[in-house]
Short mmCIF file of C-alpha atoms and ligand atoms in Angstrom, two decimals:
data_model
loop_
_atom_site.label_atom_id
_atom_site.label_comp_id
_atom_site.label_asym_id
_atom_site.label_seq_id
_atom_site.Cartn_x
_atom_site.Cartn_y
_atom_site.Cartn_z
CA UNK A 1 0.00 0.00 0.00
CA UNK A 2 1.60 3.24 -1.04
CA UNK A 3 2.00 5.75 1.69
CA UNK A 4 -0.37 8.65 2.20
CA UNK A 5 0.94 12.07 1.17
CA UNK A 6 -0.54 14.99 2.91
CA UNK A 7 0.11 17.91 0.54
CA UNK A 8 -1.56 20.69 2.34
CA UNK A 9 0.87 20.20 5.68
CA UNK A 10 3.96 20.13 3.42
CA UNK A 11 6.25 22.89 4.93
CA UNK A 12 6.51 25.86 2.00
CA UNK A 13 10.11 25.27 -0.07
CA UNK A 14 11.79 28.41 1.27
CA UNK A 15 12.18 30.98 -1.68
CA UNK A 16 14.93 33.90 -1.89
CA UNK A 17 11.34 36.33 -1.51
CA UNK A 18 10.25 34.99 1.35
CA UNK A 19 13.36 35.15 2.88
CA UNK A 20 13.40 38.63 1.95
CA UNK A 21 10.09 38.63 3.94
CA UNK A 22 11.21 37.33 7.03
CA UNK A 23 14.47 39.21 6.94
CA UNK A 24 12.31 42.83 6.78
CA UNK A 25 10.22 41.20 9.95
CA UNK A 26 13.48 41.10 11.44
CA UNK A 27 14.36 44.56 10.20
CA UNK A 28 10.85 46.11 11.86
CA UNK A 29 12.48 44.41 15.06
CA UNK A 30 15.82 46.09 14.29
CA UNK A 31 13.85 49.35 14.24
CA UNK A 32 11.92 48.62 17.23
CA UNK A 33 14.88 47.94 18.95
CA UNK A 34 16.23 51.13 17.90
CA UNK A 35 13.65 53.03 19.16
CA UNK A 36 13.35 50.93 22.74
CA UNK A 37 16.73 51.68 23.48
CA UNK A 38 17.35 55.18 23.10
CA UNK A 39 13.88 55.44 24.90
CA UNK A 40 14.52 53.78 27.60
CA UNK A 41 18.00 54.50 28.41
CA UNK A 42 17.11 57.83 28.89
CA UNK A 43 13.64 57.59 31.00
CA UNK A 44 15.03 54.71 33.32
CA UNK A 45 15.94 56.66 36.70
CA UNK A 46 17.49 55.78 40.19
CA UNK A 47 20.71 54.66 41.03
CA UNK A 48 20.07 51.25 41.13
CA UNK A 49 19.17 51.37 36.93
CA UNK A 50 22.50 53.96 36.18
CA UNK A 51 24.80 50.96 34.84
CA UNK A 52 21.73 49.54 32.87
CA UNK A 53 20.92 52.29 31.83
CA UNK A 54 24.73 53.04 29.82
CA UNK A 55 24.01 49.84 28.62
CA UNK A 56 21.35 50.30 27.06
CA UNK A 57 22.75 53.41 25.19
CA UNK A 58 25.29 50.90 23.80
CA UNK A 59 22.39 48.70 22.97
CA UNK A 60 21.17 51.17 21.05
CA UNK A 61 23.88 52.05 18.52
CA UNK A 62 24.47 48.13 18.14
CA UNK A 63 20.47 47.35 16.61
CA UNK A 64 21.46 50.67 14.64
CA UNK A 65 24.42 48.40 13.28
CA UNK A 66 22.53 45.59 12.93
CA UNK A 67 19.89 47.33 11.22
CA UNK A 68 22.08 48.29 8.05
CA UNK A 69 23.48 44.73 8.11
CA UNK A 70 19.92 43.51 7.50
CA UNK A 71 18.70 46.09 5.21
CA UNK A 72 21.43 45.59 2.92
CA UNK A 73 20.84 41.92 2.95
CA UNK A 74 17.43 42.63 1.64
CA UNK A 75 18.74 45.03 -1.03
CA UNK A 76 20.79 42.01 -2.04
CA UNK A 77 17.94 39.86 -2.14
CA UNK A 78 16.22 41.98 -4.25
CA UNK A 79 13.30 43.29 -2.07
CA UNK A 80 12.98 47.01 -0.72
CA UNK A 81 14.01 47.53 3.17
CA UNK A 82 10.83 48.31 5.28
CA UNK A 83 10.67 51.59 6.70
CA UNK A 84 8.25 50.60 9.25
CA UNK A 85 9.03 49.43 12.96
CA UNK A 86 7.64 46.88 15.72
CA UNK A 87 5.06 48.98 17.71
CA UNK A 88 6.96 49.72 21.20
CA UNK A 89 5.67 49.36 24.62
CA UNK A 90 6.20 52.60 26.97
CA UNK A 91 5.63 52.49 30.83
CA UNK A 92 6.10 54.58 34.05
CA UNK A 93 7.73 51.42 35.98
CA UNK A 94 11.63 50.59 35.46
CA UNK A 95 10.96 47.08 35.61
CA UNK A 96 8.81 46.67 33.09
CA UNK A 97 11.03 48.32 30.55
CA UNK A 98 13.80 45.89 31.09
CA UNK A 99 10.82 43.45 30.73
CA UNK A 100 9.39 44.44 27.52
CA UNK A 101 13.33 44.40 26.03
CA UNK A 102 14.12 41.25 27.23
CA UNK A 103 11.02 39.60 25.47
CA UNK A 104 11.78 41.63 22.41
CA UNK A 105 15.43 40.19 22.89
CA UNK A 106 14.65 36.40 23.27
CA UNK A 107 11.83 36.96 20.06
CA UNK A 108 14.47 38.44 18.13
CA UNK A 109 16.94 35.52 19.45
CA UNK A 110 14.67 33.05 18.40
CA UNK A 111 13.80 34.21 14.45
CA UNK A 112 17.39 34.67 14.00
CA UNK A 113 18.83 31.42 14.81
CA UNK A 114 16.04 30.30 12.34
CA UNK A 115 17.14 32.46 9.94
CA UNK A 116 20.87 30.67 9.93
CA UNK A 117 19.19 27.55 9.20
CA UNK A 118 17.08 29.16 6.19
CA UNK A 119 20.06 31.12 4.94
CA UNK A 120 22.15 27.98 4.75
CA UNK A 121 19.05 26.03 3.41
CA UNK A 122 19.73 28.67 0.33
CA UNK A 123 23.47 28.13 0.39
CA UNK A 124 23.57 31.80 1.27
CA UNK A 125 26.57 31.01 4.03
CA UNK A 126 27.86 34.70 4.15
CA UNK A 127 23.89 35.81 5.23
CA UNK A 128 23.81 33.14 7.94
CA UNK A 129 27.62 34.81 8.83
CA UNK A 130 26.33 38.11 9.13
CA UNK A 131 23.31 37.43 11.04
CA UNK A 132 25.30 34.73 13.28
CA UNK A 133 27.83 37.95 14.20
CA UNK A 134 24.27 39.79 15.54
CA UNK A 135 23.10 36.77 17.03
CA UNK A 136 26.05 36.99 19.19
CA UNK A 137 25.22 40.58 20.10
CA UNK A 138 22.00 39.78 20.79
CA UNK A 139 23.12 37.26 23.32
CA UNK A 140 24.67 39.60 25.11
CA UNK A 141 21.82 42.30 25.38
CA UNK A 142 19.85 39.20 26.75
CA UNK A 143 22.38 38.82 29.43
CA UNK A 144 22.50 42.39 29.96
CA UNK A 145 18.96 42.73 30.94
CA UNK A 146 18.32 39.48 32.53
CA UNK A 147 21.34 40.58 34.84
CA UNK A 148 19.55 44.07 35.48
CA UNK A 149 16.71 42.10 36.40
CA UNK A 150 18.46 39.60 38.88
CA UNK A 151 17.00 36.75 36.82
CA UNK A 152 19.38 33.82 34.86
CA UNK A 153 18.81 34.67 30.94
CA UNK A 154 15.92 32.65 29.93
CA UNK A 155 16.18 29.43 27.14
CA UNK A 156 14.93 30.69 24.11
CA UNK A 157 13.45 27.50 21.97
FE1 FE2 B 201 19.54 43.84 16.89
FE1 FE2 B 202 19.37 43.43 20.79
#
């Protein structure tokens, strides 16, 4: 007996466009990022948030780095860089900043480490370079704010 095929729950063959796609979601993150940072580094008060708080400005000019990596990865793909960012979250308690960047942190942790596997899945090993060199940045932000919060940086799956 032949074996069933299912072709509605095939997974969609990844095409150079709709990696494009995913690479301006990341991009609207990028932005977002952007945006959160220089925000918040400047609104978080009290001694206790000071050394965060320079870290964040650091954070800030980083996504700005990573930004033009991923816009001109787009360009190279052939698609036009978004202009639009992630909506971002504003609120009067210090803790919940470093909470709303921390989720954005591990969500942007987790797409990228996909995207490495889809880049190679193109043979586009430079791309999954690149984006492995932010992924390593990211990381570190992750740390940075988990660490501000007195919490162990959670496992992103
Ligand atoms: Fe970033
Ligand atoms: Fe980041």
């Amino acid at each position: 007996m032949p074996a069933k095929t299912t072709p509605g729950k095939q997974p969609q063959p990844l095409s150079r466009q709709r990696l494009a796609e995913l690479l301006n979601e990341d991009l609207a993150r990028e932005y977002q990022a952007i945006i959160t940072y220089v925000v918040y580094s400047q609104v978080l008060k009290g001694a206790e948030y000071m050394n965060i708080a320079d870290q964040l400005e650091q954070h800030a000019k980083q996504e700005l780095g990573h930004a033009l990596i991923i816009a001109r990865q787009i360009d190279y793909l052939g698609a036009v860089p978004t202009t639009v960012p992630r909506s971002v979250k504003i609120s009067s308690k210090p803790k919940d900043l470093l909470r709303f960047d921390l989720a954005n942190e591990n969500e942007t942790i987790r797409n990228y480490r996909e995207r490495v596997r889809q880049c190679e899945q193109l043979g586009e090993f430079a791309m999954a370079e690149q984006i492995r060199d932010i992924l390593v940045n990211e990381q570190d932000h992750q740390i940075d704010l988990a660490t501000a919060l007195g919490i162990d940086p959670p496992a992103v799956t």
